[in-house]
Coordinates of N, CA and C and ligand atoms in Angstrom, one line a residue:
M213 N 45.9 -47.4 -17.6 CA 45.2 -46.2 -17.6 C 43.7 -46.6 -17.5
G214 N 43.0 -45.8 -16.6 CA 41.6 -46.2 -16.2 C 40.6 -45.9 -17.3
L215 N 41.1 -45.3 -18.5 CA 40.1 -44.9 -19.5 C 39.5 -46.2 -20.1
A216 N 38.2 -46.2 -20.3 CA 37.6 -47.3 -21.0 C 38.1 -47.1 -22.5
T217 N 38.0 -48.1 -23.3 CA 38.4 -47.9 -24.7 C 37.3 -47.4 -25.6
R218 N 36.1 -47.9 -25.3 CA 35.0 -47.5 -26.2 C 34.4 -46.1 -25.8
G219 N 34.2 -45.2 -26.8 CA 33.5 -44.0 -26.5 C 34.2 -43.2 -25.5
S220 N 35.6 -43.2 -25.5 CA 36.3 -42.4 -24.5 C 37.4 -41.6 -25.2
L221 N 38.2 -41.0 -24.4 CA 39.2 -40.1 -24.9 C 40.5 -40.9 -25.1
R222 N 40.5 -42.2 -24.8 CA 41.8 -42.9 -24.8 C 42.4 -42.8 -26.2
P223 N 41.7 -42.9 -27.3 CA 42.4 -42.8 -28.6 C 43.1 -41.5 -28.8
W224 N 42.6 -40.4 -28.2 CA 43.3 -39.1 -28.4 C 44.4 -39.0 -27.4
V225 N 44.2 -39.5 -26.2 CA 45.3 -39.3 -25.2 C 46.5 -40.1 -25.6
M226 N 46.3 -41.3 -26.3 CA 47.4 -42.1 -26.7 C 47.8 -42.0 -28.1
A227 N 47.2 -41.0 -28.8 CA 47.5 -40.9 -30.3 C 49.0 -40.4 -30.5
P228 N 49.8 -41.1 -31.2 CA 51.1 -40.7 -31.5 C 51.2 -39.6 -32.6
G229 N 52.3 -39.0 -32.8 CA 52.4 -38.0 -33.8 C 51.8 -36.6 -33.4
S230 N 51.5 -35.8 -34.5 CA 51.1 -34.5 -34.2 C 49.6 -34.4 -33.8
L231 N 49.3 -33.9 -32.7 CA 47.9 -33.8 -32.2 C 47.2 -32.7 -33.1
S232 N 48.0 -31.6 -33.4 CA 47.4 -30.6 -34.3 C 46.9 -31.1 -35.6
R233 N 47.8 -32.0 -36.2 CA 47.4 -32.5 -37.5 C 46.2 -33.4 -37.4
R234 N 46.1 -34.2 -36.3 CA 44.9 -35.0 -36.1 C 43.6 -34.2 -36.0
L235 N 43.8 -33.1 -35.2 CA 42.6 -32.3 -35.0 C 42.2 -31.6 -36.3
A236 N 43.2 -31.1 -37.1 CA 42.9 -30.5 -38.4 C 42.3 -31.5 -39.3
A237 N 42.7 -32.8 -39.2 CA 42.2 -33.8 -40.1 C 40.7 -34.1 -39.8
L238 N 40.1 -33.6 -38.7 CA 38.7 -33.8 -38.5 C 37.9 -33.0 -39.5
G239 N 38.6 -32.1 -40.2 CA 38.0 -31.4 -41.3 C 36.9 -30.4 -40.9
R240 N 36.9 -29.9 -39.6 CA 35.9 -28.9 -39.2 C 36.5 -27.6 -38.9
G241 N 37.8 -27.4 -39.4 CA 38.5 -26.1 -39.0 C 39.3 -26.3 -37.8
F242 N 40.5 -25.9 -37.8 CA 41.4 -26.0 -36.7 C 42.0 -24.7 -36.4
E243 N 42.0 -24.3 -35.1 CA 42.5 -22.9 -34.8 C 43.4 -23.0 -33.5
V244 N 44.4 -22.2 -33.5 CA 45.3 -22.1 -32.3 C 45.0 -20.8 -31.7
Q245 N 44.6 -20.8 -30.4 CA 44.5 -19.5 -29.7 C 45.6 -19.4 -28.7
L246 N 46.5 -18.5 -28.9 CA 47.6 -18.3 -28.0 C 47.2 -17.4 -26.8
L247 N 47.2 -18.0 -25.7 CA 46.7 -17.2 -24.5 C 47.9 -16.6 -23.7
R248 N 49.0 -17.2 -23.8 CA 50.1 -16.8 -22.9 C 51.4 -17.3 -23.5
Q249 N 52.4 -16.5 -23.5 CA 53.8 -16.9 -23.8 C 54.7 -15.9 -23.2
G250 N 55.4 -16.4 -22.2 CA 56.3 -15.5 -21.5 C 57.0 -16.1 -20.3
L251 N 57.7 -15.3 -19.5 CA 58.4 -15.8 -18.3 C 57.3 -16.2 -17.3
A252 N 57.6 -17.4 -16.7 CA 56.6 -17.9 -15.7 C 57.3 -18.9 -14.8
R253 N 56.7 -19.0 -13.6 CA 57.3 -20.0 -12.7 C 56.9 -21.4 -13.2
L254 N 57.8 -22.4 -13.1 CA 57.5 -23.8 -13.4 C 56.7 -24.4 -12.3
Q255 N 55.8 -25.3 -12.8 CA 55.1 -26.2 -11.8 C 56.1 -27.3 -11.4
A256 N 55.7 -28.0 -10.3 CA 56.6 -29.1 -9.9 C 56.9 -30.1 -10.9
A257 N 55.9 -30.5 -11.6 CA 56.1 -31.6 -12.7 C 57.0 -31.1 -13.8
E258 N 56.9 -29.8 -14.1 CA 57.7 -29.2 -15.1 C 59.2 -29.2 -14.7
R259 N 59.4 -28.8 -13.4 CA 60.8 -28.7 -12.9 C 61.4 -30.1 -13.0
A260 N 60.5 -31.1 -12.6 CA 61.0 -32.5 -12.6 C 61.4 -32.9 -14.1
A261 N 60.5 -32.6 -15.0 CA 60.7 -33.0 -16.4 C 61.9 -32.3 -17.0
L262 N 62.1 -31.0 -16.7 CA 63.2 -30.2 -17.3 C 64.5 -30.5 -16.5
G263 N 64.3 -31.0 -15.3 CA 65.5 -31.4 -14.5 C 66.3 -30.2 -14.0
A264 N 65.5 -29.1 -13.9 CA 66.2 -27.9 -13.4 C 65.2 -26.8 -13.0
R265 N 65.6 -25.9 -12.2 CA 64.8 -24.7 -11.9 C 65.3 -23.6 -12.8
G266 N 65.0 -22.4 -12.5 CA 65.6 -21.2 -13.2 C 64.5 -20.6 -14.1
P267 N 64.9 -19.4 -14.6 CA 63.9 -18.6 -15.4 C 63.4 -19.5 -16.6
S268 N 62.1 -19.4 -16.8 CA 61.5 -20.3 -17.8 C 60.5 -19.6 -18.6
L269 N 60.3 -20.2 -19.8 CA 59.3 -19.7 -20.8 C 58.1 -20.7 -20.7
V270 N 56.9 -20.1 -20.6 CA 55.7 -21.0 -20.6 C 54.8 -20.5 -21.7
R271 N 54.2 -21.4 -22.4 CA 53.3 -21.1 -23.5 C 52.0 -21.9 -23.2
E272 N 50.9 -21.2 -23.3 CA 49.6 -21.8 -23.0 C 48.7 -21.5 -24.2
V273 N 48.0 -22.5 -24.7 CA 47.1 -22.3 -25.9 C 45.8 -23.1 -25.7
L274 N 44.8 -22.7 -26.4 CA 43.6 -23.5 -26.6 C 43.6 -23.9 -28.1
L275 N 43.3 -25.2 -28.3 CA 43.2 -25.6 -29.7 C 41.7 -25.8 -30.0
H276 N 41.2 -25.1 -31.0 CA 39.8 -25.1 -31.3 C 39.5 -26.0 -32.6
V277 N 38.4 -26.8 -32.5 CA 37.9 -27.5 -33.7 C 36.5 -27.0 -33.9
G278 N 36.2 -26.6 -35.1 CA 34.8 -26.1 -35.3 C 34.4 -25.0 -34.4
G279 N 35.4 -24.2 -34.0 CA 35.1 -23.1 -33.2 C 35.0 -23.4 -31.7
E280 N 35.2 -24.7 -31.3 CA 35.0 -25.1 -29.9 C 36.4 -25.5 -29.4
P281 N 36.8 -25.0 -28.2 CA 38.1 -25.4 -27.6 C 38.0 -26.8 -27.2
V282 N 39.0 -27.6 -27.7 CA 39.0 -29.1 -27.4 C 40.3 -29.6 -26.7
V283 N 41.3 -28.8 -26.8 CA 42.6 -29.1 -26.1 C 43.1 -27.9 -25.5
W284 N 43.6 -28.0 -24.2 CA 44.4 -26.9 -23.6 C 45.8 -27.5 -23.5
A285 N 46.7 -26.7 -23.9 CA 48.1 -27.2 -23.8 C 49.0 -26.1 -23.1
R286 N 49.9 -26.7 -22.3 CA 50.9 -25.8 -21.6 C 52.3 -26.4 -21.9
S287 N 53.1 -25.6 -22.4 CA 54.5 -26.0 -22.7 C 55.5 -25.2 -21.9
A288 N 56.6 -25.9 -21.5 CA 57.5 -25.2 -20.6 C 59.0 -25.5 -21.0
V289 N 59.8 -24.5 -21.0 CA 61.2 -24.7 -21.4 C 62.1 -23.7 -20.6
L290 N 63.3 -24.1 -20.2 CA 64.1 -23.2 -19.5 C 64.5 -22.0 -20.5
L291 N 64.5 -20.8 -19.9 CA 64.7 -19.6 -20.8 C 66.1 -19.7 -21.5
R292 N 67.1 -20.3 -20.9 CA 68.4 -20.4 -21.6 C 68.3 -21.2 -22.8
A293 N 67.4 -22.2 -22.8 CA 67.2 -23.1 -24.0 C 66.6 -22.3 -25.2
T294 N 65.9 -21.2 -24.9 CA 65.3 -20.4 -26.0 C 66.3 -19.4 -26.6
R295 N 67.6 -19.5 -26.1 CA 68.6 -18.8 -26.8 C 69.5 -19.8 -27.5
G296 N 69.1 -21.0 -27.5 CA 69.8 -22.1 -28.2 C 68.9 -23.0 -28.9
P297 N 68.8 -24.3 -28.5 CA 68.1 -25.3 -29.3 C 66.6 -24.9 -29.6
W298 N 66.0 -24.2 -28.6 CA 64.5 -23.9 -28.8 C 64.3 -22.4 -29.1
K299 N 65.2 -21.8 -29.8 CA 65.0 -20.4 -30.0 C 63.9 -20.1 -31.0
A300 N 63.5 -21.1 -31.8 CA 62.4 -20.9 -32.8 C 61.1 -20.8 -32.1
L301 N 61.1 -21.2 -30.8 CA 59.8 -21.1 -30.0 C 59.4 -19.6 -29.9
K302 N 60.4 -18.7 -29.8 CA 60.1 -17.3 -29.5 C 59.4 -16.7 -30.7
G303 N 59.7 -17.2 -31.9 CA 59.0 -16.6 -33.0 C 57.8 -17.3 -33.5
L304 N 57.4 -18.3 -32.7 CA 56.3 -19.2 -33.2 C 54.9 -18.5 -33.3
G305 N 54.7 -17.6 -32.4 CA 53.4 -16.9 -32.4 C 52.2 -17.8 -32.4
T306 N 51.3 -17.6 -33.3 CA 50.0 -18.4 -33.2 C 50.0 -19.6 -34.1
R307 N 51.2 -19.9 -34.6 CA 51.3 -21.2 -35.3 C 51.4 -22.4 -34.3
P308 N 50.9 -23.6 -34.6 CA 50.9 -24.6 -33.6 C 52.4 -25.1 -33.4
L309 N 52.6 -25.4 -32.1 CA 54.0 -25.9 -31.7 C 54.4 -27.0 -32.6
A310 N 53.5 -27.8 -33.1 CA 53.8 -28.9 -33.9 C 54.7 -28.6 -35.1
H311 N 54.6 -27.3 -35.5 CA 55.5 -26.9 -36.7 C 57.0 -27.1 -36.4
L312 N 57.3 -27.0 -35.1 CA 58.7 -27.0 -34.7 C 59.1 -28.5 -34.4
L313 N 58.2 -29.4 -34.2 CA 58.6 -30.6 -33.5 C 58.6 -31.8 -34.4
Y314 N 57.9 -31.9 -35.4 CA 57.8 -33.2 -36.2 C 58.6 -33.1 -37.5
G315 N 59.1 -34.3 -37.8 CA 59.8 -34.3 -39.0 C 61.3 -33.8 -38.9
D316 N 61.7 -33.5 -37.7 CA 63.1 -33.0 -37.5 C 63.8 -34.1 -36.7
P317 N 64.8 -34.7 -37.4 CA 65.5 -35.8 -36.8 C 66.4 -35.4 -35.6
R318 N 66.5 -34.0 -35.4 CA 67.3 -33.6 -34.2 C 66.4 -33.6 -33.0
I319 N 65.1 -33.8 -33.2 CA 64.2 -33.8 -32.0 C 63.7 -35.2 -31.6
Q320 N 63.9 -35.5 -30.4 CA 63.3 -36.8 -29.9 C 62.2 -36.5 -28.9
R321 N 61.2 -37.5 -28.9 CA 60.1 -37.3 -28.0 C 60.1 -38.5 -27.0
S322 N 59.8 -38.2 -25.8 CA 59.6 -39.3 -24.8 C 58.4 -40.0 -25.1
A323 N 58.1 -41.1 -24.3 CA 56.9 -41.8 -24.4 C 55.8 -40.8 -23.9
L324 N 54.5 -41.0 -24.3 CA 53.4 -40.2 -23.8 C 53.1 -40.7 -22.4
C325 N 52.8 -39.7 -21.5 CA 52.5 -40.1 -20.2 C 51.1 -39.6 -19.8
P326 N 50.1 -40.5 -19.9 CA 48.7 -40.1 -19.6 C 48.5 -39.9 -18.1
Q327 N 47.7 -39.0 -17.8 CA 47.5 -38.8 -16.3 C 46.1 -38.2 -16.1
R328 N 45.4 -38.8 -15.1 CA 44.1 -38.2 -14.7 C 44.3 -36.9 -14.0
L329 N 43.6 -35.9 -14.4 CA 43.8 -34.5 -13.8 C 43.4 -34.5 -12.4
P330 N 44.2 -34.0 -11.5 CA 43.8 -33.8 -10.1 C 42.6 -32.8 -10.1
R331 N 41.8 -33.0 -9.1 CA 40.5 -32.2 -9.0 C 40.9 -30.7 -8.7
V332 N 42.0 -30.5 -8.0 CA 42.4 -29.1 -7.7 C 43.9 -29.0 -8.0
G333 N 44.4 -27.8 -8.0 CA 45.8 -27.6 -8.2 C 46.2 -26.7 -9.3
A334 N 47.5 -26.6 -9.6 CA 47.9 -25.5 -10.6 C 47.4 -25.7 -12.0
T335 N 47.2 -27.0 -12.4 CA 46.7 -27.2 -13.8 C 45.2 -26.8 -13.8
R336 N 44.5 -27.1 -12.8 CA 43.0 -26.7 -12.8 C 43.0 -25.1 -12.8
R337 N 43.8 -24.5 -12.1 CA 43.8 -23.0 -12.1 C 44.2 -22.5 -13.4
G338 N 45.2 -23.1 -14.1 CA 45.6 -22.6 -15.4 C 44.5 -22.8 -16.4
L339 N 43.8 -24.0 -16.3 CA 42.7 -24.2 -17.2 C 41.6 -23.1 -17.1
A340 N 41.3 -22.9 -15.8 CA 40.2 -21.9 -15.6 C 40.6 -20.5 -16.1
R341 N 41.8 -20.2 -15.8 CA 42.3 -18.9 -16.3 C 42.3 -18.8 -17.8
S342 N 42.7 -19.8 -18.4 CA 42.7 -19.8 -19.9 C 41.3 -19.7 -20.5
W343 N 40.5 -20.6 -20.0 CA 39.1 -20.6 -20.6 C 38.4 -19.2 -20.4
Q344 N 38.7 -18.6 -19.2 CA 38.1 -17.3 -19.0 C 38.7 -16.3 -19.9
Q345 N 40.0 -16.3 -20.0 CA 40.8 -15.3 -20.9 C 40.3 -15.4 -22.3
A346 N 40.0 -16.7 -22.7 CA 39.6 -16.9 -24.1 C 38.1 -16.5 -24.3
G347 N 37.5 -16.0 -23.3 CA 36.1 -15.6 -23.4 C 35.1 -16.8 -23.5
Q348 N 35.6 -18.0 -22.9 CA 34.8 -19.2 -23.0 C 34.1 -19.5 -21.7
G349 N 34.2 -18.6 -20.8 CA 33.5 -18.9 -19.5 C 34.2 -19.9 -18.7
L350 N 33.5 -20.9 -18.2 CA 34.2 -21.9 -17.3 C 34.6 -23.1 -18.2
P351 N 35.7 -23.8 -17.8 CA 36.0 -25.0 -18.5 C 34.9 -26.0 -18.4
P352 N 34.7 -26.8 -19.5 CA 33.6 -27.8 -19.5 C 33.7 -28.8 -18.3
A353 N 32.6 -29.3 -17.9 CA 32.7 -30.4 -16.9 C 33.3 -31.6 -17.6
G354 N 33.9 -32.4 -16.8 CA 34.4 -33.7 -17.4 C 35.8 -33.6 -17.9
L355 N 36.5 -32.5 -17.6 CA 37.9 -32.4 -18.0 C 38.7 -33.3 -17.1
Q356 N 39.1 -34.5 -17.5 CA 39.7 -35.5 -16.6 C 41.0 -36.0 -17.1
W357 N 41.3 -35.9 -18.4 CA 42.4 -36.6 -18.9 C 43.4 -35.7 -19.6
S358 N 44.7 -35.9 -19.2 CA 45.8 -35.1 -19.8 C 46.9 -36.1 -20.2
R359 N 47.8 -35.6 -20.9 CA 49.0 -36.3 -21.1 C 50.2 -35.4 -21.2
S360 N 51.4 -35.9 -20.9 CA 52.5 -35.0 -21.0 C 53.6 -35.8 -21.8
S361 N 54.5 -35.1 -22.4 CA 55.7 -35.7 -23.0 C 56.8 -34.7 -23.1
V362 N 58.0 -35.1 -23.3 CA 59.1 -34.2 -23.3 C 59.9 -34.4 -24.7
F363 N 60.0 -33.2 -25.3 CA 60.7 -33.2 -26.6 C 62.1 -32.7 -26.3
T364 N 63.1 -33.3 -26.9 CA 64.5 -33.0 -26.6 C 65.2 -32.6 -27.9
R365 N 65.9 -31.5 -27.8 CA 66.7 -31.0 -29.0 C 68.0 -30.4 -28.5
G366 N 69.1 -30.9 -29.0 CA 70.4 -30.4 -28.6 C 70.6 -30.5 -27.1
G367 N 70.0 -31.5 -26.5 CA 70.2 -31.7 -25.0 C 69.3 -30.9 -24.2
A368 N 68.4 -30.1 -24.8 CA 67.5 -29.2 -24.0 C 66.1 -29.7 -24.1
A369 N 65.4 -29.8 -23.0 CA 64.1 -30.4 -22.9 C 63.0 -29.3 -23.0
L370 N 61.9 -29.7 -23.7 CA 60.7 -28.9 -23.8 C 59.5 -29.8 -23.3
R371 N 58.9 -29.5 -22.3 CA 57.8 -30.3 -21.7 C 56.5 -29.8 -22.2
V372 N 55.7 -30.7 -22.7 CA 54.4 -30.3 -23.3 C 53.3 -31.1 -22.5
M373 N 52.3 -30.4 -22.0 CA 51.1 -31.1 -21.4 C 49.9 -30.7 -22.1
E374 N 49.0 -31.7 -22.4 CA 47.8 -31.4 -23.1 C 46.6 -32.0 -22.3
V375 N 45.6 -31.2 -22.2 CA 44.3 -31.6 -21.5 C 43.2 -31.7 -22.6
F376 N 42.5 -32.8 -22.6 CA 41.5 -33.1 -23.6 C 40.1 -32.9 -23.2
A377 N 39.3 -32.2 -23.9 CA 37.9 -31.9 -23.6 C 37.1 -33.1 -24.0
P378 N 36.0 -33.3 -23.2 CA 35.1 -34.4 -23.5 C 34.5 -34.3 -24.9
A379 N 34.5 -33.1 -25.5 CA 33.9 -32.9 -26.8 C 34.6 -33.8 -27.8
L380 N 35.8 -34.3 -27.5 CA 36.5 -35.1 -28.5 C 36.1 -36.6 -28.4
V381 N 35.3 -36.9 -27.4 CA 34.8 -38.3 -27.3 C 33.9 -38.6 -28.5
G382 N 34.2 -39.8 -29.2 CA 33.3 -40.1 -30.3 C 33.8 -39.5 -31.6
Q383 N 34.9 -38.7 -31.6 CA 35.5 -38.2 -32.8 C 36.9 -38.8 -32.9
P384 N 36.9 -40.1 -33.3 CA 38.3 -40.8 -33.2 C 39.3 -40.0 -34.0
P385 N 40.5 -40.0 -33.5 CA 41.6 -39.3 -34.2 C 42.1 -40.0 -35.5
G386 N 41.5 -41.1 -35.8 CA 41.9 -41.7 -37.1 C 43.1 -42.6 -36.8
A387 N 43.1 -43.8 -37.3 CA 44.1 -44.8 -37.0 C 45.3 -44.5 -37.9
R388 N 45.1 -43.7 -39.0 CA 46.3 -43.7 -39.9 C 47.5 -43.0 -39.3
R389 N 48.6 -43.4 -39.7 CA 49.8 -42.8 -39.1 C 49.9 -41.4 -39.6
I390 N 50.2 -40.5 -38.7 CA 50.2 -39.1 -39.1 C 51.6 -38.7 -39.5
S391 N 51.8 -38.2 -40.6 CA 53.2 -37.9 -41.1 C 53.7 -36.8 -40.2
G392 N 55.0 -36.7 -40.3 CA 55.7 -35.7 -39.4 C 55.7 -34.3 -40.1
K393 N 55.2 -34.2 -41.4 CA 55.4 -33.0 -42.1 C 54.6 -31.9 -41.4
P394 N 55.0 -30.6 -41.4 CA 54.2 -29.5 -40.8 C 52.9 -29.4 -41.6
L395 N 51.9 -28.9 -40.8 CA 50.6 -28.7 -41.4 C 50.7 -27.8 -42.6
P396 N 50.0 -28.0 -43.7 CA 49.9 -27.0 -44.8 C 49.2 -25.8 -44.2
P397 N 49.6 -24.6 -44.6 CA 49.0 -23.4 -44.0 C 47.5 -23.3 -44.0
F398 N 46.9 -23.9 -45.1 CA 45.4 -23.7 -45.1 C 44.7 -24.5 -44.0
W399 N 45.5 -25.4 -43.4 CA 44.8 -26.2 -42.4 C 44.8 -25.5 -41.1
V400 N 45.6 -24.5 -41.0 CA 45.7 -23.8 -39.7 C 45.3 -22.4 -39.8
Q401 N 44.1 -22.1 -39.2 CA 43.7 -20.7 -39.1 C 44.2 -20.3 -37.7
T402 N 44.3 -19.1 -37.4 CA 44.7 -18.7 -36.0 C 43.8 -17.6 -35.5
L403 N 43.5 -17.7 -34.3 CA 42.7 -16.6 -33.6 C 43.7 -15.6 -33.1
P404 N 43.2 -14.3 -33.0 CA 44.0 -13.3 -32.4 C 44.5 -13.7 -31.0
G405 N 45.8 -13.6 -30.8 CA 46.3 -14.0 -29.4 C 46.5 -12.8 -28.6
P406 N 47.0 -12.9 -27.4 CA 47.3 -11.7 -26.6 C 48.5 -11.0 -27.2
P407 N 48.7 -9.7 -26.7 CA 49.9 -9.0 -27.2 C 51.1 -9.8 -26.9
R408 N 52.1 -9.7 -27.8 CA 53.3 -10.6 -27.6 C 53.9 -10.4 -26.2
G409 N 54.3 -11.5 -25.6 CA 54.8 -11.4 -24.2 C 56.3 -10.9 -24.2
P410 N 56.9 -10.9 -23.1 CA 58.2 -10.3 -23.0 C 59.3 -11.3 -23.6
A411 N 58.9 -12.6 -23.7 CA 60.0 -13.5 -24.2 C 59.6 -14.0 -25.6
Ligands
ISJ736 C1 52.9 -30.7 -30.0 C2 51.9 -30.3 -30.7 O1 51.5 -29.0 -30.8 C3 50.2 -28.7 -30.2 C4 50.2 -27.2 -30.2 C5 50.7 -26.6 -29.1 C6 50.9 -25.1 -29.1 O2 50.7 -24.5 -30.2 O3 51.4 -24.5 -28.1 C7 51.0 -27.3 -27.9 C8 50.8 -28.6 -27.8 C9 50.1 -29.4 -28.9 O4 48.7 -29.6 -28.5 C10 51.2 -31.3 -31.6 O5 50.3 -30.8 -32.4 O6 51.4 -32.5 -31.4

């Protein structure tokens, strides 16, 4: 990966365990802003990761630390999986996805796949849409690094992609191992999200 190690996003892009918990551990307030959750077309990388086409549920959030958006995340799952292994996703609301994923032996996670963001394309459009919808204007300059991983439960895949804002440079995620336990409620405040989507 072309990231330099010093003063860069590499520690965040490669940090194992719950990203939400690491962001909350910065101690400056952690908020989940739900921007979208509903039926949507999959992007090519999502179709490849889920190994199928078909009606799908997509969730997009901005994670805020100290009132500033620092991570944009897009998760995708086949709709039929939300009637089975991933049905808890539908009731998640503005709690972080992490609540469903860590500390559950029935869920496996693939390796983290870091990727430099293409200058144009569906992800850039999604970022711009979300930033604007969140009332944050344009996405910050320097959004270059993302990572994706696939969580599997009961044979059904959930693909998660996260884009890291430069504001995280210089705020190391902490070397300590992050436990898989869900975040205590006081760590997670939530911002009003959009009206609940169809799914
Ligand atoms: C998977 C995690 O959940 C985070 C929260 C998400 C959400 O609420 O949609 C999506 C991806 C992550 O940035 C995590 O904290 O590791």
